[in-house]
Coordinates of C-alpha atoms in Angstrom, one line a residue:
X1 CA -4.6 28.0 10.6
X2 CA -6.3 24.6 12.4
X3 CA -2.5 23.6 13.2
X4 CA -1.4 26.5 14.7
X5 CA -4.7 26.6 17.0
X6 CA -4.0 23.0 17.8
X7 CA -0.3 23.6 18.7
X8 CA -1.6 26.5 20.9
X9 CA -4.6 24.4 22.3
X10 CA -2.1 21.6 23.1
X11 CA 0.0 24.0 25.0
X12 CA 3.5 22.2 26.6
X13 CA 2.1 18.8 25.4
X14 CA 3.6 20.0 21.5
X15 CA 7.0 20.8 23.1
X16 CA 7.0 17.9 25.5
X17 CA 6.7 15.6 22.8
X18 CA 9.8 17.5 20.7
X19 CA 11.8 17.0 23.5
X20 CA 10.6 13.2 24.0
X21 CA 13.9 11.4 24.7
X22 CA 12.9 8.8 22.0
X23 CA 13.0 12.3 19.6
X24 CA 15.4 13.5 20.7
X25 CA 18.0 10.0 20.6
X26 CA 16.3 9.8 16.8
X27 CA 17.5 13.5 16.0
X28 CA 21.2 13.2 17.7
X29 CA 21.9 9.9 16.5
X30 CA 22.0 7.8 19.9
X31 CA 18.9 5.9 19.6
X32 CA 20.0 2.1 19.7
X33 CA 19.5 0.6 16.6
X34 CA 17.2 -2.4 17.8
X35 CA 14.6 0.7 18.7
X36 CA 15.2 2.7 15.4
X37 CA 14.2 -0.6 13.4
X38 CA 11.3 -1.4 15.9
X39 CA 10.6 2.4 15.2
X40 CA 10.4 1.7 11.4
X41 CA 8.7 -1.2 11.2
X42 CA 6.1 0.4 13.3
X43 CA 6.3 3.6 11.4
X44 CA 5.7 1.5 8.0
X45 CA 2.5 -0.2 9.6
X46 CA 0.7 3.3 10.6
X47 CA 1.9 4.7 7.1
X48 CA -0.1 1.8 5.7
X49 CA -2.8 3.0 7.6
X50 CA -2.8 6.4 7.2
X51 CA -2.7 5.5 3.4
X52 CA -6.5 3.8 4.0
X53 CA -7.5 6.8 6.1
X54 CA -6.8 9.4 3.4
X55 CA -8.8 6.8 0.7
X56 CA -11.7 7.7 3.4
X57 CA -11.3 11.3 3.0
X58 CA -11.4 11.1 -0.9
X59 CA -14.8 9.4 -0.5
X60 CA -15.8 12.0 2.0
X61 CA -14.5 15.0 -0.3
X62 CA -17.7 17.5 -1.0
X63 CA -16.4 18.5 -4.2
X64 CA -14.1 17.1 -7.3
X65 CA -11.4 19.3 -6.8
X66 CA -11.4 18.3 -3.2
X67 CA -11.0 14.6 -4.1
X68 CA -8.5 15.5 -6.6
X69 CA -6.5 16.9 -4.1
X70 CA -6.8 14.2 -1.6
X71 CA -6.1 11.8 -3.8
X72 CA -2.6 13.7 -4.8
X73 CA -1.8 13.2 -1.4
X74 CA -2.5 9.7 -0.9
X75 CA -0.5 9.0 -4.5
X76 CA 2.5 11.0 -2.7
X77 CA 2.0 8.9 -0.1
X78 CA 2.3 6.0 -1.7
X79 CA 5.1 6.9 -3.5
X80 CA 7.2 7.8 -0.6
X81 CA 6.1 4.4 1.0
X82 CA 7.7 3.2 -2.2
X83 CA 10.8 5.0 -2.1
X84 CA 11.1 3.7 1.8
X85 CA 10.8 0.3 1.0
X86 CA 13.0 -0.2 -2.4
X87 CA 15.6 2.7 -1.2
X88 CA 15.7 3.2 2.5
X89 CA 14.8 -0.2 4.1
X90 CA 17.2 -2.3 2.1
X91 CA 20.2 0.0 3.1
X92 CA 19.6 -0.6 6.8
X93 CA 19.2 -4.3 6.6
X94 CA 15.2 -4.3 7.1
X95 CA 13.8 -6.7 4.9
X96 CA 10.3 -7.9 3.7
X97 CA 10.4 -10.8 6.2
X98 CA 10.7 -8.1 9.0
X99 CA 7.9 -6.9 7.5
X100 CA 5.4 -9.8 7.1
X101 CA 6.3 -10.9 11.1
X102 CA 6.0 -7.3 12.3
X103 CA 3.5 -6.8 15.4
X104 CA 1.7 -3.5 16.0
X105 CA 2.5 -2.0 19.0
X106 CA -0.5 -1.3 21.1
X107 CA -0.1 2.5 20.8
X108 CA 0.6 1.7 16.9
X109 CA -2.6 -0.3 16.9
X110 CA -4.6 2.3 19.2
X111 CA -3.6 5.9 16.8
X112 CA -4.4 4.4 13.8
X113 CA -7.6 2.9 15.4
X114 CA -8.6 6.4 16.4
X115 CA -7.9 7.7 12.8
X116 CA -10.3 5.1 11.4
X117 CA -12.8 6.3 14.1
X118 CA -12.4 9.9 13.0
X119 CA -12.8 8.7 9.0
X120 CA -16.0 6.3 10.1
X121 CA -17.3 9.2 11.6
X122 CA -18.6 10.6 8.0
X123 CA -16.9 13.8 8.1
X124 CA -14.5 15.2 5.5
X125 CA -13.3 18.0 8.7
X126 CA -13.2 15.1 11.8
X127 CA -11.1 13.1 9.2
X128 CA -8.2 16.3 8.0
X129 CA -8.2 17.2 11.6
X130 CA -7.2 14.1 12.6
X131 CA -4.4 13.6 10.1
X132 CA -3.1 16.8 10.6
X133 CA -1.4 16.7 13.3
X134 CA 1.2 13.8 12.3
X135 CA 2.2 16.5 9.2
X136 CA 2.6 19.2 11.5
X137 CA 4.5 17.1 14.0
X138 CA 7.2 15.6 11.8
X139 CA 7.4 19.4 10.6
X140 CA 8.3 20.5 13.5
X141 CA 10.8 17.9 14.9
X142 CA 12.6 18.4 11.1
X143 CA 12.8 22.1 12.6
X144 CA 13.8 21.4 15.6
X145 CA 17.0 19.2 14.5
X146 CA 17.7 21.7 12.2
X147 CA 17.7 24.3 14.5
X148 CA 19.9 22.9 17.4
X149 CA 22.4 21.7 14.3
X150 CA 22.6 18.1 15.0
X151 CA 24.9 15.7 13.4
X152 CA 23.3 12.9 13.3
X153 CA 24.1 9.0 12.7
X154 CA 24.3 8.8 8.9
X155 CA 21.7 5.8 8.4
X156 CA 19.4 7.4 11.1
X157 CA 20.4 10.8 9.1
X158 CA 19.2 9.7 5.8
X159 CA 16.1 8.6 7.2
X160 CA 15.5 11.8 8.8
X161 CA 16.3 14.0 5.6
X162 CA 14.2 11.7 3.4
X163 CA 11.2 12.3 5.5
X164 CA 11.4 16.0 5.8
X165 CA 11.9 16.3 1.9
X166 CA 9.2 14.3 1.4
X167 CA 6.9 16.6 4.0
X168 CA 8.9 19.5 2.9
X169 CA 7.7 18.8 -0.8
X170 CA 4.1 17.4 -0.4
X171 CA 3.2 19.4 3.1
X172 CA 4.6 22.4 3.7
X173 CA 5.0 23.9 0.0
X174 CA 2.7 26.2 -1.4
X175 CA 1.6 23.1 -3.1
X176 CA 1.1 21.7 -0.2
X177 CA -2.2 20.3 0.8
X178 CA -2.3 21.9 4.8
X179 CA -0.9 25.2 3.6
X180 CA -2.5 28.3 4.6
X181 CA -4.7 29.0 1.6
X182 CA -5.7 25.6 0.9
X183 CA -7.5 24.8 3.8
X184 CA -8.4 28.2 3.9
X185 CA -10.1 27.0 0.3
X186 CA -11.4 24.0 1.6
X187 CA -13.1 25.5 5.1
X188 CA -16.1 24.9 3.9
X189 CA -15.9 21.4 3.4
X190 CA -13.9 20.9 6.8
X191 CA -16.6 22.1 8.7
X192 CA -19.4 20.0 7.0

């Protein structure tokens, strides 16, 4: 599958970035607050983003079904952005004012600049390949905290287990749209 090549191609870079001590504070609950709000607010800004990027690849879709698909994703997108903002935010104090007077933070800016590059460039395959990676990432840190059986802080837990349902749910399930066999469907269109 394109991840697993990537995670191979990547080599240590994957694992390095697991064990970031920014990850790592977010898994075992010691990340100050100041920087898990900064991280949210800048987390909700490329979300909103990403959001525009996937609108690119239902224009660049080859087929109907392919559209169709893509746009389930960016409608589970959107409703997870929803669920953040009227269930999560509120119950750690963020509110729409934090919001309207957030700044992105350059490498905010510069990520979601490259995925607009990767859309612009007209391809259906530049633009997956370039979103996949943040799915396959947030995968594998849920994985990760799992694994090593963290307790974590309970706001910073709630955030953490309502993102890996939601990728759980709308990624990795058979359903989901970077399984095995559906971009093993859709390799035709990522390669034109």
């Amino acid at each position: 599958m394109f991840v697993h090549g990537f995670q191979e191609e990547v080599g240590d870079l994957w694992q390095e970035t697991l064990q970031h001590p920014f990850v790592r504070s977010l898994a075992d609950g010691t990340l100050e607050k100041e920087a898990f709000y900064y991280y949210l607010l800048q987390d909700d800004y490329y979300l909103s983003h990403f959001e525009k990027v996937i609108e690119k690849s239902v224009e660049q879709a080859g087929t109907a079904e392919l559209a169709a698909e893509m746009r389930e994703v960016q409608v589970r997108l959107q409703q997870s952005e929803l669920l953040m903002r009227e269930q999560f935010y509120p119950r750690v104090g963020l509110t729409e004012r934090d919001f309207s007077e957030r700044k992105p933070a350059p490498t905010a800016y510069h990520y979601t600049s490259h995925l607009y590059r990767m859309a612009d460039f007209g391809s259906f395959g530049v633009t997956i390949a370039a979103l996949l990676p943040c799915y396959a990432l947030y995968a594998d840190m849920g994985k990760c905290t799992k694994r090593r059986g963290v307790r974590c802080h309970f706001i910073k837990s709630c955030w953490i287990v309502m993102w890996m349902k939601i990728i759980k749910k709308w990624c990795c399930s058979r359903n989901g749209w970077w399984n095995r066999r559906r971009v093993w469907r859709m390799r035709g269109n990522l390669l034109s």
